[in-house]
């Protein structure tokens, strides 16, 4: 599975520019589902036919990034954020644009080192010698994302864009292990523009009209030096979301996930996330309402160029989804 994760995370795909990621996912999953379609906002909706209730799983294809907004006479490029771009993670990181141009993120001289690192003081150095050269390489309105190679650290791995290519990889792997044998009418949806407001999830859920829905995404951890108190850690298993900033997960779904994990000896932990949310929040409020929840992969340094996670947690999430779909889930909404 590491090869698949490498391919997915190294692909270019800031919000609105998910095409390359979608193609990779389509090629990987097409033989393990009954049908696929791409909707008007670019969501890839795949269907594994089954009797019973409609269950939708969603993982987003887009990643955070930058968009260029101004070029000065010396060719330095100012930019705006695409989603939750953290200036503190970005200094001297490289960004790549759709045409392959690469730039380095620099910062105006700070007066004192204790001054905050602010977005408006950052610029991209594309290696241009003047405005004209820069404009040619990276015109205003160019979208970019971090450029960083996947690195296998053994049990743990690091890369950009685990948020949420790891969710995409988990669904692909689950589809492969399920071999189209499900006890629920199953949709695996790969959504667009999550990082800029859960947009693809909203429209694809309207179209699919699921009975219940689950997002697969990353969550933060409390296991690094002096971290904020949070009972989620790398290697602790798949995180079953209870609540985050945007959603109170349906307790029937939380309970079903817990009992599925227990029955199948799948390591799990419970997640309460104070900041951030997932596609589940948008899906929950589609049409007349959809009972929703989420399974998260614990991830350190989310929204940086070097996110870190544990492959055991990835495997636990895959097993949890497979076990969940192998049992008729109609009783959840009875
Ligand atoms: Co995110
Ligand atoms: Zn995410």
mmCIF file of C-alpha atoms and ligand atoms in Angstrom:
data_model
loop_
_atom_site.group_PDB
_atom_site.id
_atom_site.type_symbol
_atom_site.label_atom_id
_atom_site.label_comp_id
_atom_site.label_asym_id
_atom_site.label_seq_id
_atom_site.Cartn_x
_atom_site.Cartn_y
_atom_site.Cartn_z
ATOM 1 C CA UNK A 1 0.000 0.000 0.000
ATOM 2 C CA UNK A 2 2.995 2.334 0.511
ATOM 3 C CA UNK A 3 3.480 2.640 -3.256
ATOM 4 C CA UNK A 4 -0.116 3.725 -3.723
ATOM 5 C CA UNK A 5 0.251 6.253 -0.882
ATOM 6 C CA UNK A 6 3.466 7.605 -2.436
ATOM 7 C CA UNK A 7 1.818 8.068 -5.828
ATOM 8 C CA UNK A 8 -1.251 9.785 -4.382
ATOM 9 C CA UNK A 9 0.582 12.159 -2.031
ATOM 10 C CA UNK A 10 3.193 13.252 -4.571
ATOM 11 C CA UNK A 11 0.491 14.205 -7.092
ATOM 12 C CA UNK A 12 -0.391 17.874 -7.648
ATOM 13 C CA UNK A 13 -3.850 18.767 -6.383
ATOM 14 C CA UNK A 14 -4.729 22.002 -4.602
ATOM 15 C CA UNK A 15 -8.468 22.717 -4.256
ATOM 16 C CA UNK A 16 -10.142 23.069 -7.650
ATOM 17 C CA UNK A 17 -7.215 21.353 -9.401
ATOM 18 C CA UNK A 18 -7.872 17.727 -8.476
ATOM 19 C CA UNK A 19 -7.705 16.330 -12.026
ATOM 20 C CA UNK A 20 -4.408 14.426 -11.689
ATOM 21 C CA UNK A 21 -5.423 12.902 -8.375
ATOM 22 C CA UNK A 22 -8.814 11.893 -9.767
ATOM 23 C CA UNK A 23 -7.152 10.108 -12.699
ATOM 24 C CA UNK A 24 -4.841 8.174 -10.364
ATOM 25 C CA UNK A 25 -7.754 7.110 -8.151
ATOM 26 C CA UNK A 26 -9.918 6.159 -11.117
ATOM 27 C CA UNK A 27 -7.182 3.902 -12.518
ATOM 28 C CA UNK A 28 -6.693 2.211 -9.131
ATOM 29 C CA UNK A 29 -10.341 1.647 -8.230
ATOM 30 C CA UNK A 30 -12.176 1.054 -11.504
ATOM 31 C CA UNK A 31 -11.820 -2.735 -11.444
ATOM 32 C CA UNK A 32 -13.130 -3.012 -7.882
ATOM 33 C CA UNK A 33 -16.423 -1.095 -8.221
ATOM 34 C CA UNK A 34 -19.572 -1.555 -10.335
ATOM 35 C CA UNK A 35 -19.676 1.952 -11.764
ATOM 36 C CA UNK A 36 -17.933 5.312 -11.639
ATOM 37 C CA UNK A 37 -18.846 8.827 -12.653
ATOM 38 C CA UNK A 38 -17.374 12.291 -12.372
ATOM 39 C CA UNK A 39 -19.911 14.995 -11.535
ATOM 40 C CA UNK A 40 -20.014 18.678 -12.467
ATOM 41 C CA UNK A 41 -17.768 19.782 -9.590
ATOM 42 C CA UNK A 42 -15.229 17.050 -10.320
ATOM 43 C CA UNK A 43 -16.176 14.584 -7.592
ATOM 44 C CA UNK A 44 -15.421 10.962 -8.473
ATOM 45 C CA UNK A 45 -18.465 8.931 -7.392
ATOM 46 C CA UNK A 46 -17.927 5.167 -7.353
ATOM 47 C CA UNK A 47 -20.610 2.618 -6.584
ATOM 48 C CA UNK A 48 -20.466 -0.941 -5.262
ATOM 49 C CA UNK A 49 -23.973 -2.339 -5.618
ATOM 50 C CA UNK A 50 -25.518 -3.963 -2.606
ATOM 51 C CA UNK A 51 -28.882 -4.555 -0.987
ATOM 52 C CA UNK A 52 -29.813 -2.595 2.113
ATOM 53 C CA UNK A 53 -29.307 1.044 3.012
ATOM 54 C CA UNK A 54 -27.212 3.497 1.034
ATOM 55 C CA UNK A 55 -23.887 4.089 2.778
ATOM 56 C CA UNK A 56 -21.617 6.848 1.501
ATOM 57 C CA UNK A 57 -17.927 7.109 2.363
ATOM 58 C CA UNK A 58 -16.147 10.336 1.424
ATOM 59 C CA UNK A 59 -12.454 11.233 1.186
ATOM 60 C CA UNK A 60 -11.270 14.496 -0.323
ATOM 61 C CA UNK A 61 -8.813 14.641 -3.201
ATOM 62 C CA UNK A 62 -7.699 18.264 -2.784
ATOM 63 C CA UNK A 63 -4.865 19.558 -0.628
ATOM 64 C CA UNK A 64 -4.080 23.006 0.794
ATOM 65 C CA UNK A 65 -2.018 25.319 -1.362
ATOM 66 C CA UNK A 66 -1.292 28.827 -2.600
ATOM 67 C CA UNK A 67 -2.476 31.096 -5.405
ATOM 68 C CA UNK A 68 -0.326 33.891 -6.808
ATOM 69 C CA UNK A 69 -1.750 37.406 -6.487
ATOM 70 C CA UNK A 70 0.973 40.010 -7.263
ATOM 71 C CA UNK A 71 4.442 40.183 -8.801
ATOM 72 C CA UNK A 72 6.899 42.990 -7.949
ATOM 73 C CA UNK A 73 9.471 44.522 -10.294
ATOM 74 C CA UNK A 74 12.191 42.175 -9.076
ATOM 75 C CA UNK A 75 10.089 39.105 -9.796
ATOM 76 C CA UNK A 76 9.080 38.219 -6.245
ATOM 77 C CA UNK A 77 5.565 36.810 -6.115
ATOM 78 C CA UNK A 78 2.981 37.531 -3.429
ATOM 79 C CA UNK A 79 0.298 34.934 -2.838
ATOM 80 C CA UNK A 80 -2.900 34.077 -1.041
ATOM 81 C CA UNK A 81 -3.791 30.881 0.794
ATOM 82 C CA UNK A 82 -5.899 28.047 -0.630
ATOM 83 C CA UNK A 83 -7.427 26.544 2.508
ATOM 84 C CA UNK A 84 -5.624 26.336 5.863
ATOM 85 C CA UNK A 85 -2.123 27.345 4.823
ATOM 86 C CA UNK A 86 0.066 27.895 7.923
ATOM 87 C CA UNK A 87 2.783 30.562 7.427
ATOM 88 C CA UNK A 88 4.817 29.081 10.305
ATOM 89 C CA UNK A 89 5.185 25.759 8.445
ATOM 90 C CA UNK A 90 6.038 27.376 5.153
ATOM 91 C CA UNK A 91 9.346 29.231 5.506
ATOM 92 C CA UNK A 92 11.830 28.123 2.825
ATOM 93 C CA UNK A 93 9.541 25.296 1.766
ATOM 94 C CA UNK A 94 9.221 24.709 -1.954
ATOM 95 C CA UNK A 95 5.968 25.084 -3.865
ATOM 96 C CA UNK A 96 5.237 23.619 -7.278
ATOM 97 C CA UNK A 97 2.768 24.965 -9.837
ATOM 98 C CA UNK A 98 0.672 23.103 -12.377
ATOM 99 C CA UNK A 99 3.205 23.764 -15.163
ATOM 100 C CA UNK A 100 6.058 22.329 -13.087
ATOM 101 C CA UNK A 101 7.609 25.672 -12.043
ATOM 102 C CA UNK A 102 9.053 25.526 -8.532
ATOM 103 C CA UNK A 103 9.505 28.397 -6.080
ATOM 104 C CA UNK A 104 10.866 28.888 -2.571
ATOM 105 C CA UNK A 105 8.851 30.666 0.126
ATOM 106 C CA UNK A 106 10.787 33.596 1.585
ATOM 107 C CA UNK A 107 9.954 36.142 4.252
ATOM 108 C CA UNK A 108 10.537 39.883 4.664
ATOM 109 C CA UNK A 109 13.131 40.594 7.367
ATOM 110 C CA UNK A 110 11.445 40.462 10.778
ATOM 111 C CA UNK A 111 12.273 43.331 13.169
ATOM 112 C CA UNK A 112 12.709 40.902 16.042
ATOM 113 C CA UNK A 113 12.654 37.120 15.981
ATOM 114 C CA UNK A 114 9.631 37.110 18.304
ATOM 115 C CA UNK A 115 7.453 38.898 15.682
ATOM 116 C CA UNK A 116 4.734 36.669 14.274
ATOM 117 C CA UNK A 117 5.211 35.061 10.841
ATOM 118 C CA UNK A 118 2.516 36.679 8.745
ATOM 119 C CA UNK A 119 1.043 35.701 5.404
ATOM 120 C CA UNK A 120 1.354 39.246 4.044
ATOM 121 C CA UNK A 121 5.104 39.230 4.677
ATOM 122 C CA UNK A 122 5.734 36.049 2.700
ATOM 123 C CA UNK A 123 6.651 35.827 -0.963
ATOM 124 C CA UNK A 124 7.590 33.160 -3.490
ATOM 125 C CA UNK A 125 11.031 33.303 -5.125
ATOM 126 C CA UNK A 126 10.643 31.529 -8.428
ATOM 127 C CA UNK A 127 14.231 32.143 -9.455
ATOM 128 C CA UNK A 128 13.189 34.925 -11.823
ATOM 129 C CA UNK A 129 15.437 37.973 -12.295
ATOM 130 C CA UNK A 130 12.599 40.421 -12.930
ATOM 131 C CA UNK A 131 8.819 40.813 -13.206
ATOM 132 C CA UNK A 132 8.712 39.750 -16.856
ATOM 133 C CA UNK A 133 10.521 36.462 -16.235
ATOM 134 C CA UNK A 134 8.314 35.693 -13.239
ATOM 135 C CA UNK A 135 5.112 36.477 -15.131
ATOM 136 C CA UNK A 136 6.128 34.081 -17.859
ATOM 137 C CA UNK A 137 6.800 31.215 -15.430
ATOM 138 C CA UNK A 138 3.970 31.811 -12.954
ATOM 139 C CA UNK A 139 1.265 34.283 -14.019
ATOM 140 C CA UNK A 140 -1.165 35.836 -11.517
ATOM 141 C CA UNK A 141 -3.819 33.311 -10.508
ATOM 142 C CA UNK A 142 -1.515 30.271 -10.659
ATOM 143 C CA UNK A 143 -2.319 27.574 -8.102
ATOM 144 C CA UNK A 144 0.491 25.774 -6.321
ATOM 145 C CA UNK A 145 1.055 23.270 -3.544
ATOM 146 C CA UNK A 146 4.009 22.069 -1.485
ATOM 147 C CA UNK A 147 6.621 20.082 -3.377
ATOM 148 C CA UNK A 148 7.834 17.238 -1.179
ATOM 149 C CA UNK A 149 8.699 13.598 -1.740
ATOM 150 C CA UNK A 150 7.062 10.779 0.169
ATOM 151 C CA UNK A 151 9.494 9.203 2.649
ATOM 152 C CA UNK A 152 9.211 5.748 4.151
ATOM 153 C CA UNK A 153 10.421 5.868 7.789
ATOM 154 C CA UNK A 154 9.532 2.221 8.426
ATOM 155 C CA UNK A 155 6.495 1.782 10.611
ATOM 156 C CA UNK A 156 5.762 5.468 10.088
ATOM 157 C CA UNK A 157 5.771 7.551 6.927
ATOM 158 C CA UNK A 158 6.017 11.242 6.058
ATOM 159 C CA UNK A 159 4.714 13.252 3.122
ATOM 160 C CA UNK A 160 2.755 16.313 2.102
ATOM 161 C CA UNK A 161 -0.999 15.931 1.538
ATOM 162 C CA UNK A 162 -1.720 12.903 3.753
ATOM 163 C CA UNK A 163 -4.675 15.264 4.317
ATOM 164 C CA UNK A 164 -6.480 13.669 2.606
ATOM 165 C CA UNK A 165 -4.779 11.395 0.100
ATOM 166 C CA UNK A 166 -4.418 8.898 2.955
ATOM 167 C CA UNK A 167 -8.240 8.827 3.119
ATOM 168 C CA UNK A 168 -8.316 8.223 -0.647
ATOM 169 C CA UNK A 169 -5.757 5.407 -0.292
ATOM 170 C CA UNK A 170 -7.757 3.847 2.558
ATOM 171 C CA UNK A 171 -10.944 3.749 0.453
ATOM 172 C CA UNK A 172 -9.112 2.313 -2.572
ATOM 173 C CA UNK A 173 -7.546 -0.397 -0.396
ATOM 174 C CA UNK A 174 -10.931 -1.135 1.220
ATOM 175 C CA UNK A 175 -12.500 -1.526 -2.243
ATOM 176 C CA UNK A 176 -9.725 -3.944 -3.218
ATOM 177 C CA UNK A 177 -10.220 -6.059 -0.091
ATOM 178 C CA UNK A 178 -14.043 -6.034 -0.382
ATOM 179 C CA UNK A 179 -13.974 -7.462 -3.933
ATOM 180 C CA UNK A 180 -17.454 -5.989 -4.527
ATOM 181 C CA UNK A 181 -18.954 -8.086 -1.720
ATOM 182 C CA UNK A 182 -20.911 -5.683 0.491
ATOM 183 C CA UNK A 183 -24.049 -5.955 2.614
ATOM 184 C CA UNK A 184 -25.008 -2.322 2.016
ATOM 185 C CA UNK A 185 -25.503 -0.241 -1.126
ATOM 186 C CA UNK A 186 -22.078 1.364 -1.043
ATOM 187 C CA UNK A 187 -20.693 4.598 -2.487
ATOM 188 C CA UNK A 188 -17.036 5.570 -2.231
ATOM 189 C CA UNK A 189 -16.891 9.251 -3.158
ATOM 190 C CA UNK A 190 -13.655 11.166 -3.784
ATOM 191 C CA UNK A 191 -14.547 14.796 -3.254
ATOM 192 C CA UNK A 192 -13.210 18.145 -4.449
ATOM 193 C CA UNK A 193 -12.606 21.453 -2.656
ATOM 194 C CA UNK A 194 -12.875 20.228 0.940
ATOM 195 C CA UNK A 195 -10.128 22.571 2.098
ATOM 196 C CA UNK A 196 -12.018 25.654 0.880
ATOM 197 C CA UNK A 197 -15.397 24.823 2.435
ATOM 198 C CA UNK A 198 -16.449 21.164 2.037
ATOM 199 C CA UNK A 199 -17.865 21.904 -1.394
ATOM 200 C CA UNK A 200 -17.658 18.658 -3.355
ATOM 201 C CA UNK A 201 -19.052 16.714 -0.405
ATOM 202 C CA UNK A 202 -22.148 18.889 -0.374
ATOM 203 C CA UNK A 203 -23.071 18.386 -4.045
ATOM 204 C CA UNK A 204 -22.084 14.721 -4.283
ATOM 205 C CA UNK A 205 -24.115 13.870 -1.180
ATOM 206 C CA UNK A 206 -27.121 15.631 -2.678
ATOM 207 C CA UNK A 207 -26.736 13.447 -5.759
ATOM 208 C CA UNK A 208 -26.087 10.146 -3.944
ATOM 209 C CA UNK A 209 -28.716 10.836 -1.247
ATOM 210 C CA UNK A 210 -27.206 8.379 1.267
ATOM 211 C CA UNK A 211 -29.031 6.960 4.301
ATOM 212 C CA UNK A 212 -25.874 7.325 6.374
ATOM 213 C CA UNK A 213 -22.446 8.784 5.604
ATOM 214 C CA UNK A 214 -18.879 8.618 6.859
ATOM 215 C CA UNK A 215 -15.916 10.807 6.044
ATOM 216 C CA UNK A 216 -12.401 9.368 6.037
ATOM 217 C CA UNK A 217 -9.883 12.065 6.851
ATOM 218 C CA UNK A 218 -6.912 12.928 9.058
ATOM 219 C CA UNK A 219 -7.082 14.245 12.617
ATOM 220 C CA UNK A 220 -4.584 15.893 14.956
ATOM 221 C CA UNK A 221 -2.763 14.161 17.814
ATOM 222 C CA UNK A 222 -1.723 14.993 21.361
ATOM 223 C CA UNK A 223 1.405 12.830 21.381
ATOM 224 C CA UNK A 224 4.210 15.272 20.522
ATOM 225 C CA UNK A 225 6.369 17.208 23.049
ATOM 226 C CA UNK A 226 4.268 19.728 24.973
ATOM 227 C CA UNK A 227 1.285 19.142 22.683
ATOM 228 C CA UNK A 228 -2.217 20.305 23.438
ATOM 229 C CA UNK A 229 -4.025 17.707 25.564
ATOM 230 C CA UNK A 230 -5.778 15.353 23.157
ATOM 231 C CA UNK A 231 -6.349 11.629 23.605
ATOM 232 C CA UNK A 232 -5.370 10.657 20.059
ATOM 233 C CA UNK A 233 -1.930 9.227 19.285
ATOM 234 C CA UNK A 234 -0.012 7.678 16.432
ATOM 235 C CA UNK A 235 -0.212 3.884 16.594
ATOM 236 C CA UNK A 236 -3.305 3.940 18.797
ATOM 237 C CA UNK A 237 -5.560 2.643 16.015
ATOM 238 C CA UNK A 238 -8.233 4.096 13.752
ATOM 239 C CA UNK A 239 -9.774 7.193 15.338
ATOM 240 C CA UNK A 240 -13.555 7.059 15.601
ATOM 241 C CA UNK A 241 -14.721 10.660 15.570
ATOM 242 C CA UNK A 242 -17.156 11.688 18.300
ATOM 243 C CA UNK A 243 -17.125 15.455 17.745
ATOM 244 C CA UNK A 244 -15.138 18.187 16.057
ATOM 245 C CA UNK A 245 -15.581 21.905 15.389
ATOM 246 C CA UNK A 246 -18.304 21.268 12.810
ATOM 247 C CA UNK A 247 -20.178 18.116 13.786
ATOM 248 C CA UNK A 248 -21.598 16.039 16.582
ATOM 249 C CA UNK A 249 -21.323 12.582 15.052
ATOM 250 C CA UNK A 250 -24.477 10.501 15.088
ATOM 251 C CA UNK A 251 -24.200 8.358 18.247
ATOM 252 C CA UNK A 252 -25.695 5.366 16.425
ATOM 253 C CA UNK A 253 -22.832 5.483 13.936
ATOM 254 C CA UNK A 254 -20.221 5.994 16.671
ATOM 255 C CA UNK A 255 -21.632 2.975 18.558
ATOM 256 C CA UNK A 256 -21.728 0.812 15.420
ATOM 257 C CA UNK A 257 -18.089 1.645 14.673
ATOM 258 C CA UNK A 258 -16.987 0.903 18.241
ATOM 259 C CA UNK A 259 -18.753 -2.455 18.343
ATOM 260 C CA UNK A 260 -17.412 -3.366 14.887
ATOM 261 C CA UNK A 261 -13.865 -2.565 16.012
ATOM 262 C CA UNK A 262 -14.288 -4.577 19.227
ATOM 263 C CA UNK A 263 -15.796 -7.619 17.476
ATOM 264 C CA UNK A 264 -13.028 -7.731 14.884
ATOM 265 C CA UNK A 265 -10.110 -6.912 17.201
ATOM 266 C CA UNK A 266 -9.361 -3.725 15.313
ATOM 267 C CA UNK A 267 -7.416 -1.163 17.374
ATOM 268 C CA UNK A 268 -9.347 2.079 17.736
ATOM 269 C CA UNK A 269 -9.387 5.299 19.741
ATOM 270 C CA UNK A 270 -12.041 7.947 20.256
ATOM 271 C CA UNK A 271 -11.528 11.397 18.786
ATOM 272 C CA UNK A 272 -12.699 14.776 20.010
ATOM 273 C CA UNK A 273 -11.099 17.428 17.808
ATOM 274 C CA UNK A 274 -11.335 21.060 18.898
ATOM 275 C CA UNK A 275 -10.255 22.651 15.611
ATOM 276 C CA UNK A 276 -11.014 21.561 12.060
ATOM 277 C CA UNK A 277 -13.719 19.430 10.532
ATOM 278 C CA UNK A 278 -14.401 17.080 7.613
ATOM 279 C CA UNK A 279 -16.728 16.406 4.687
ATOM 280 C CA UNK A 280 -19.126 14.703 7.148
ATOM 281 C CA UNK A 281 -20.209 18.169 8.323
ATOM 282 C CA UNK A 282 -21.501 19.145 4.862
ATOM 283 C CA UNK A 283 -23.010 15.746 4.116
ATOM 284 C CA UNK A 284 -24.934 15.753 7.412
ATOM 285 C CA UNK A 285 -26.883 18.821 6.257
ATOM 286 C CA UNK A 286 -27.842 17.672 2.758
ATOM 287 C CA UNK A 287 -31.475 17.257 1.750
ATOM 288 C CA UNK A 288 -33.556 16.233 4.783
ATOM 289 C CA UNK A 289 -30.401 15.437 6.796
ATOM 290 C CA UNK A 290 -28.003 12.482 6.814
ATOM 291 C CA UNK A 291 -26.801 10.714 9.987
ATOM 292 C CA UNK A 292 -23.041 11.122 9.697
ATOM 293 C CA UNK A 293 -19.737 10.232 11.329
ATOM 294 C CA UNK A 294 -16.085 9.872 10.490
ATOM 295 C CA UNK A 295 -13.064 7.619 10.764
ATOM 296 C CA UNK A 296 -9.790 9.521 11.093
ATOM 297 C CA UNK A 297 -6.152 8.696 10.593
ATOM 298 C CA UNK A 298 -4.088 10.289 13.406
ATOM 299 C CA UNK A 299 -1.595 12.633 11.733
ATOM 300 C CA UNK A 300 1.079 14.981 13.053
ATOM 301 C CA UNK A 301 1.871 18.387 11.505
ATOM 302 C CA UNK A 302 -1.368 18.491 9.477
ATOM 303 C CA UNK A 303 -1.305 21.091 6.678
ATOM 304 C CA UNK A 304 2.497 21.113 6.499
ATOM 305 C CA UNK A 305 4.821 19.730 3.835
ATOM 306 C CA UNK A 306 5.861 16.915 6.178
ATOM 307 C CA UNK A 307 2.870 15.265 7.807
ATOM 308 C CA UNK A 308 3.651 12.064 9.743
ATOM 309 C CA UNK A 309 1.463 9.030 10.385
ATOM 310 C CA UNK A 310 1.654 5.387 11.438
ATOM 311 C CA UNK A 311 0.879 2.665 8.875
ATOM 312 C CA UNK A 312 -0.773 0.472 11.550
ATOM 313 C CA UNK A 313 -3.462 3.148 11.958
ATOM 314 C CA UNK A 314 -3.983 3.154 8.193
ATOM 315 C CA UNK A 315 -4.437 -0.619 8.203
ATOM 316 C CA UNK A 316 -6.841 -0.391 11.153
ATOM 317 C CA UNK A 317 -8.968 2.151 9.258
ATOM 318 C CA UNK A 318 -9.115 -0.090 6.184
ATOM 319 C CA UNK A 319 -10.127 -3.092 8.287
ATOM 320 C CA UNK A 320 -12.778 -1.068 10.119
ATOM 321 C CA UNK A 321 -14.403 0.066 6.860
ATOM 322 C CA UNK A 322 -14.325 -3.443 5.392
ATOM 323 C CA UNK A 323 -15.875 -4.961 8.533
ATOM 324 C CA UNK A 324 -18.479 -2.179 8.690
ATOM 325 C CA UNK A 325 -19.643 -2.870 5.131
ATOM 326 C CA UNK A 326 -19.673 -6.657 5.524
ATOM 327 C CA UNK A 327 -22.663 -6.367 7.857
ATOM 328 C CA UNK A 328 -26.143 -5.034 7.039
ATOM 329 C CA UNK A 329 -26.358 -1.614 8.666
ATOM 330 C CA UNK A 330 -30.110 -0.937 8.257
ATOM 331 C CA UNK A 331 -30.605 -1.122 12.018
ATOM 332 C CA UNK A 332 -28.645 2.126 12.462
ATOM 333 C CA UNK A 333 -31.560 4.123 11.041
ATOM 334 C CA UNK A 334 -34.475 1.906 12.167
HETATM 335 CO CO1 LIG B 1 -7.240 19.625 5.758
HETATM 336 ZN ZN1 LIG B 2 -8.788 16.837 5.290
#
